[in-house]
Amino acid sequence: MKTYLDCIPCFFRQALETARLAGAGPLIQRKVLMDLAAVLPDFSMKASPPEMARIVRNLVYKYTGRKDAYAALKRKSNELALRVYPRLKDRLKNSEDPLRTAVELAVAGNIIDYGAKNNIDVEAELTRILDNEESSIAVESRDLFDYKGFRECLARACKIVYLADNAGETVFDRALIEQIMEFDHLKEIVYVVKSQPAINDALYEDALTSGIDSIATIVDSGSDAPGTVLSLCSREFKQLFKTADMVISKGQGNFEALSGKAKREVFFLFMVKCPVIARDVGGQIGNIVLYRKAGKK
Amino acid sequence: MKTYLDCIPCFFRQALETARLAGAGPLIQRKVLMDLAAVLPDFSMKASPPEMARIVRNLVYKYTGRKDAYAALKRKSNELALRVYPRLKDRLKNSEDPLRTAVELAVAGNIIDYGAKNNIDVEAELTRILDNEESSIAVESRDLFDYKGFRECLARACKIVYLADNAGETVFDRALIEQIMEFDHLKEIVYVVKSQPAINDALYEDALTSGIDSIATIVDSGSDAPGTVLSLCSREFKQLFKTADMVISKGQGNFEALSGKAKREVFFLFMVKCPVIARDVGGQIGNIVLYRKAGKK
């Protein structure tokens, strides 16, 4: 996805948030915003929004010396997710279609991120989602939730690349991966994190804390943007991405970075969090999406 | 009120919205945003946010030749408000304290503006507010809704200056002014609009369309910002503002412009629409506020 003009106000909002989380005072916060204003004209609108997030992170680092402004927030997210994990497993045990439920909950886990930015009581919201055994929480639309396609591809795939999104959500990913292994324990799953701090995106240690190492190989993509920006990725990752039987991409950031660039089929799992993405996929904010993007021939 | 760093993302959002409403294509929209980024470092944070809105309006004018991007939206707001006016009057007729209800509804009328920007069904929302005869819709807090102080000041005042906010809301102002005249028909009320298009702020013709001329004298402040920025106002207005017995200021824009600058007592009536203002007054987004600011001795 390219950058839309509507993303620009958000860049400033994010820069301010990052600077504050890094402990910058008002003067430094202002400097970061003014530097962002200065580099904006040179930022190509063909680049994806996560590429700007990377520039913002580097600006904040320049002034504060802190590269991982979200460290505390990530730790909190991991703890919260681990706390609800047993309830998550219960919910799956009682589901008629545990794989589908695991997919939906893996996306719903994204509320940790969204909630943190919107002052929602995340634990209460997660409990509400986990206690709701009534029906599917995803949109009933083949275009926005192609579970059939996902299941068919999964049945055939041996090697699966799973692109992580945020810390905390990683615990929900673990539950989904466990479900996939239950579906077929011979799958080989490679779980991909970012190579350096990028907003609250999961790093190697977050995957480890979440217990992913017991069911998947953890690697990093080489991308230090909060999205899998292929041009920033390592040669090894790009090879892996190209040759895997199936790619599951979590989160809006990975969707932004990959949706216009990837030549292969990708299953994008994310919660729609802004009007630009809502328009792009034809959904609404808050939608739980499983979006299959066909590969280019 | 000074400009907070949190206002900066909003400046970009507003610039984009104004450019689009003025019919600018993506290239011109981008030019407006980049020009805004270029002037940002020179904008004093001691200035109030409406002063930036004025700069944005002028940038959009430079590229599109349209100074009144919100003309159609304002027309629509006036029509909508005139449509609900009879219901508004009914509501007041049935109220135990019609003056208080008129004050509350005059602020609630601000939902026209807020709703337009947040895709709320404004007519449905207004109907809901007007049909709610149960209780007060304002916050039960002397600090945030000083109705007693308002009523006392009103009882003593002969000459009242009423600063208008948005088009459409003007019809709600009319209902409040009619109620004030019922309270005491000898009051002299001067209704103050902006001198030039400023977002969707009411101009002379909006006050006229709303029927204000039958109960008040309509003047303009000289300010072409979406707030009564005293340094931009005419000498005549400043004299009027200084000498009036009572000043009623409607809307967040007027609060932003006046709250730190006015030396006299002002009754600010507005709906809290952003986190910065919420923090400033100690309220929450959506609060219906009647905030008495004492004059400086």
Tab-separated table of C-alpha atoms in Angstrom, chain A residues 82-267:
chain	number	residue	atom	x	y	z
A	82	LEU	CA	-0.011	-14.382	28.876
A	83	ARG	CA	-2.558	-13.741	31.603
A	84	VAL	CA	-5.496	-14.320	29.258
A	85	TYR	CA	-3.817	-17.236	27.438
A	86	PRO	CA	-5.508	-19.983	29.539
A	87	ARG	CA	-8.912	-18.436	28.794
A	88	LEU	CA	-7.952	-18.284	25.136
A	89	LYS	CA	-7.182	-22.025	25.134
A	90	ASP	CA	-10.487	-22.760	26.911
A	91	ARG	CA	-12.341	-20.798	24.283
A	92	LEU	CA	-10.659	-22.858	21.542
A	93	LYS	CA	-11.402	-26.139	23.339
A	94	ASN	CA	-15.096	-25.269	23.382
A	95	SER	CA	-15.270	-24.055	19.803
A	96	GLU	CA	-16.991	-26.032	17.055
A	97	ASP	CA	-14.323	-24.932	14.606
A	98	PRO	CA	-11.215	-24.238	16.712
A	99	LEU	CA	-9.041	-23.341	13.724
A	100	ARG	CA	-11.451	-20.629	12.610
A	101	THR	CA	-11.814	-19.366	16.144
A	102	ALA	CA	-8.019	-19.311	16.551
A	103	VAL	CA	-7.716	-17.250	13.375
A	104	GLU	CA	-10.352	-14.807	14.563
A	105	LEU	CA	-8.845	-14.496	18.026
A	106	ALA	CA	-5.349	-14.037	16.617
A	107	VAL	CA	-6.686	-10.942	14.884
A	108	ALA	CA	-8.792	-9.876	17.868
A	109	GLY	CA	-5.571	-9.990	19.911
A	110	ASN	CA	-4.642	-6.909	17.952
A	111	ILE	CA	-7.000	-4.986	20.262
A	112	ILE	CA	-4.027	-4.921	22.657
A	113	ASP	CA	-2.352	-2.516	20.305
A	114	TYR	CA	-5.452	-0.592	19.292
A	115	GLY	CA	-6.728	-0.412	22.839
A	116	ALA	CA	-3.494	0.942	24.197
A	117	LYS	CA	-3.781	3.884	21.798
A	118	ASN	CA	-7.457	4.514	22.426
A	119	ASN	CA	-7.722	4.138	26.193
A	120	ILE	CA	-9.856	1.024	25.980
A	121	ASP	CA	-9.791	-1.363	28.925
A	122	VAL	CA	-7.985	-4.058	26.949
A	123	GLU	CA	-8.323	-6.879	29.471
A	124	ALA	CA	-12.073	-6.287	29.810
A	125	GLU	CA	-12.436	-6.116	26.044
A	126	LEU	CA	-10.435	-9.321	25.545
A	127	THR	CA	-12.499	-11.071	28.215
A	128	ARG	CA	-15.645	-9.942	26.438
A	129	ILE	CA	-14.337	-11.335	23.154
A	130	LEU	CA	-13.173	-14.584	24.745
A	131	ASP	CA	-16.426	-15.093	26.646
A	132	ASN	CA	-18.528	-14.567	23.547
A	133	GLU	CA	-19.154	-18.155	22.451
A	134	GLU	CA	-22.189	-17.279	20.407
A	135	SER	CA	-20.870	-16.754	16.941
A	136	SER	CA	-18.062	-15.651	14.720
A	137	ILE	CA	-16.635	-12.206	15.397
A	138	ALA	CA	-15.383	-11.839	11.831
A	139	VAL	CA	-17.240	-10.204	8.962
A	140	GLU	CA	-19.426	-12.637	7.046
A	141	SER	CA	-17.909	-11.857	3.691
A	142	ARG	CA	-15.791	-14.051	1.481
A	143	ASP	CA	-13.798	-11.030	0.302
A	144	LEU	CA	-12.950	-9.887	3.809
A	145	PHE	CA	-12.752	-13.233	5.560
A	146	ASP	CA	-11.696	-15.976	3.177
A	147	TYR	CA	-11.480	-18.776	5.698
A	148	LYS	CA	-12.280	-21.397	3.072
A	149	GLY	CA	-9.304	-20.309	0.952
A	150	PHE	CA	-7.111	-20.160	4.058
A	151	ARG	CA	-8.046	-23.696	5.099
A	152	GLU	CA	-7.512	-25.098	1.614
A	153	CYS	CA	-4.091	-23.496	1.304
A	154	LEU	CA	-3.175	-24.648	4.813
A	155	ALA	CA	-4.096	-28.251	3.980
A	156	ARG	CA	-1.611	-28.276	1.109
A	157	ALA	CA	1.212	-26.258	2.702
A	158	CYS	CA	4.274	-27.834	4.327
A	159	LYS	CA	6.373	-24.765	5.022
A	160	ILE	CA	4.488	-21.768	6.430
A	161	VAL	CA	5.894	-18.323	7.023
A	162	TYR	CA	4.049	-16.411	9.735
A	163	LEU	CA	4.812	-12.682	9.930
A	164	ALA	CA	4.341	-11.352	13.450
A	165	ASP	CA	2.826	-7.995	14.304
A	166	ASN	CA	2.845	-6.583	17.849
A	167	ALA	CA	4.222	-7.782	21.162
A	168	GLY	CA	1.438	-9.385	23.213
A	169	GLU	CA	-0.438	-10.350	20.085
A	170	THR	CA	2.367	-12.904	19.795
A	171	VAL	CA	0.620	-14.984	22.491
A	172	PHE	CA	-2.485	-15.090	20.325
A	173	ASP	CA	-0.291	-16.091	17.385
A	174	ARG	CA	1.051	-18.933	19.498
A	175	ALA	CA	-2.492	-20.205	20.067
A	176	LEU	CA	-3.180	-20.074	16.335
A	177	ILE	CA	0.067	-21.848	15.486
A	178	GLU	CA	-0.723	-24.533	18.083
A	179	GLN	CA	-4.074	-24.957	16.396
A	180	ILE	CA	-2.417	-25.261	12.999
A	181	MET	CA	-0.120	-27.948	14.426
A	182	GLU	CA	-3.131	-29.776	15.772
A	183	PHE	CA	-4.614	-29.610	12.286
A	184	ASP	CA	-1.382	-31.245	11.008
A	185	HIS	CA	1.629	-31.668	13.279
A	186	LEU	CA	4.055	-32.068	10.382
A	187	LYS	CA	3.861	-28.432	9.323
A	188	GLU	CA	7.058	-26.448	9.499
A	189	ILE	CA	6.401	-22.965	10.736
A	190	VAL	CA	8.789	-20.033	10.607
A	191	TYR	CA	7.738	-17.141	12.808
A	192	VAL	CA	9.144	-13.819	11.615
A	193	VAL	CA	9.794	-10.822	13.864
A	194	LYS	CA	11.357	-7.421	13.156
A	195	SER	CA	15.095	-6.979	13.412
A	196	GLN	CA	15.072	-3.801	15.497
A	197	PRO	CA	12.571	-1.894	17.645
A	198	ALA	CA	9.770	-0.499	15.477
A	199	ILE	CA	6.859	0.991	17.416
A	200	ASN	CA	5.486	-1.905	19.468
A	201	ASP	CA	6.244	-4.601	16.903
A	202	ALA	CA	7.404	-7.940	18.279
A	203	LEU	CA	11.134	-8.621	18.467
A	204	TYR	CA	12.870	-11.951	19.041
A	205	GLU	CA	12.532	-11.689	22.834
A	206	ASP	CA	8.781	-11.046	22.604
A	207	ALA	CA	8.312	-14.206	20.557
A	208	LEU	CA	10.399	-16.086	23.101
A	209	THR	CA	8.447	-14.684	26.079
A	210	SER	CA	5.263	-15.774	24.342
A	211	GLY	CA	6.530	-19.355	24.038
A	212	ILE	CA	6.634	-19.406	20.248
A	213	ASP	CA	10.008	-21.196	20.256
A	214	SER	CA	8.381	-24.473	21.326
A	215	ILE	CA	6.298	-24.699	18.144
A	216	ALA	CA	8.066	-22.657	15.483
A	217	THR	CA	11.446	-21.418	14.346
A	218	ILE	CA	11.846	-17.725	15.137
A	219	VAL	CA	13.753	-15.587	12.653
A	220	ASP	CA	13.949	-11.897	11.950
A	221	SER	CA	13.126	-10.378	8.583
A	222	GLY	CA	15.878	-7.774	8.552
A	223	SER	CA	13.198	-5.069	8.401
A	224	ASP	CA	13.458	-2.469	11.145
A	225	ALA	CA	10.216	-0.808	10.044
A	226	PRO	CA	6.893	-1.673	11.734
A	227	GLY	CA	5.947	-3.689	8.674
A	228	THR	CA	7.709	-6.196	6.419
A	229	VAL	CA	9.182	-3.724	3.930
A	230	LEU	CA	10.748	-6.103	1.416
A	231	SER	CA	13.417	-3.658	0.259
A	232	LEU	CA	14.695	-3.520	3.855
A	233	CYS	CA	14.593	-7.289	4.426
A	234	SER	CA	17.574	-9.625	4.447
A	235	ARG	CA	18.377	-11.768	1.423
A	236	GLU	CA	17.689	-14.884	3.544
A	237	PHE	CA	14.245	-13.659	4.492
A	238	LYS	CA	13.335	-12.713	0.936
A	239	GLN	CA	14.298	-16.204	-0.212
A	240	LEU	CA	12.190	-17.731	2.551
A	241	PHE	CA	9.254	-15.438	1.730
A	242	LYS	CA	9.431	-16.382	-1.950
A	243	THR	CA	9.705	-20.129	-1.519
A	244	ALA	CA	7.364	-20.853	1.423
A	245	ASP	CA	4.167	-22.754	0.598
A	246	MET	CA	2.048	-20.287	2.494
A	247	VAL	CA	2.497	-16.812	3.988
A	248	ILE	CA	0.330	-15.620	6.869
A	249	SER	CA	0.827	-11.927	7.525
A	250	LYS	CA	-0.426	-10.441	10.766
A	251	GLY	CA	-1.382	-6.839	11.379
A	252	GLN	CA	-2.057	-3.655	9.510
A	253	GLY	CA	1.611	-2.654	9.322
A	254	ASN	CA	2.566	-5.793	7.420
A	255	PHE	CA	-0.452	-5.304	5.155
A	256	GLU	CA	0.596	-1.717	4.422
A	257	ALA	CA	4.145	-2.783	3.664
A	258	LEU	CA	3.356	-5.893	1.576
A	259	SER	CA	-0.018	-5.526	-0.096
A	260	GLY	CA	1.267	-3.545	-3.074
A	261	LYS	CA	4.735	-5.092	-3.240
A	262	ALA	CA	4.511	-8.852	-2.708
A	263	LYS	CA	4.350	-10.864	-5.919
A	264	ARG	CA	3.205	-14.034	-4.172
A	265	GLU	CA	-0.048	-15.052	-2.533
A	266	VAL	CA	-0.374	-13.780	1.027
A	267	PHE	CA	-3.086	-14.263	3.647
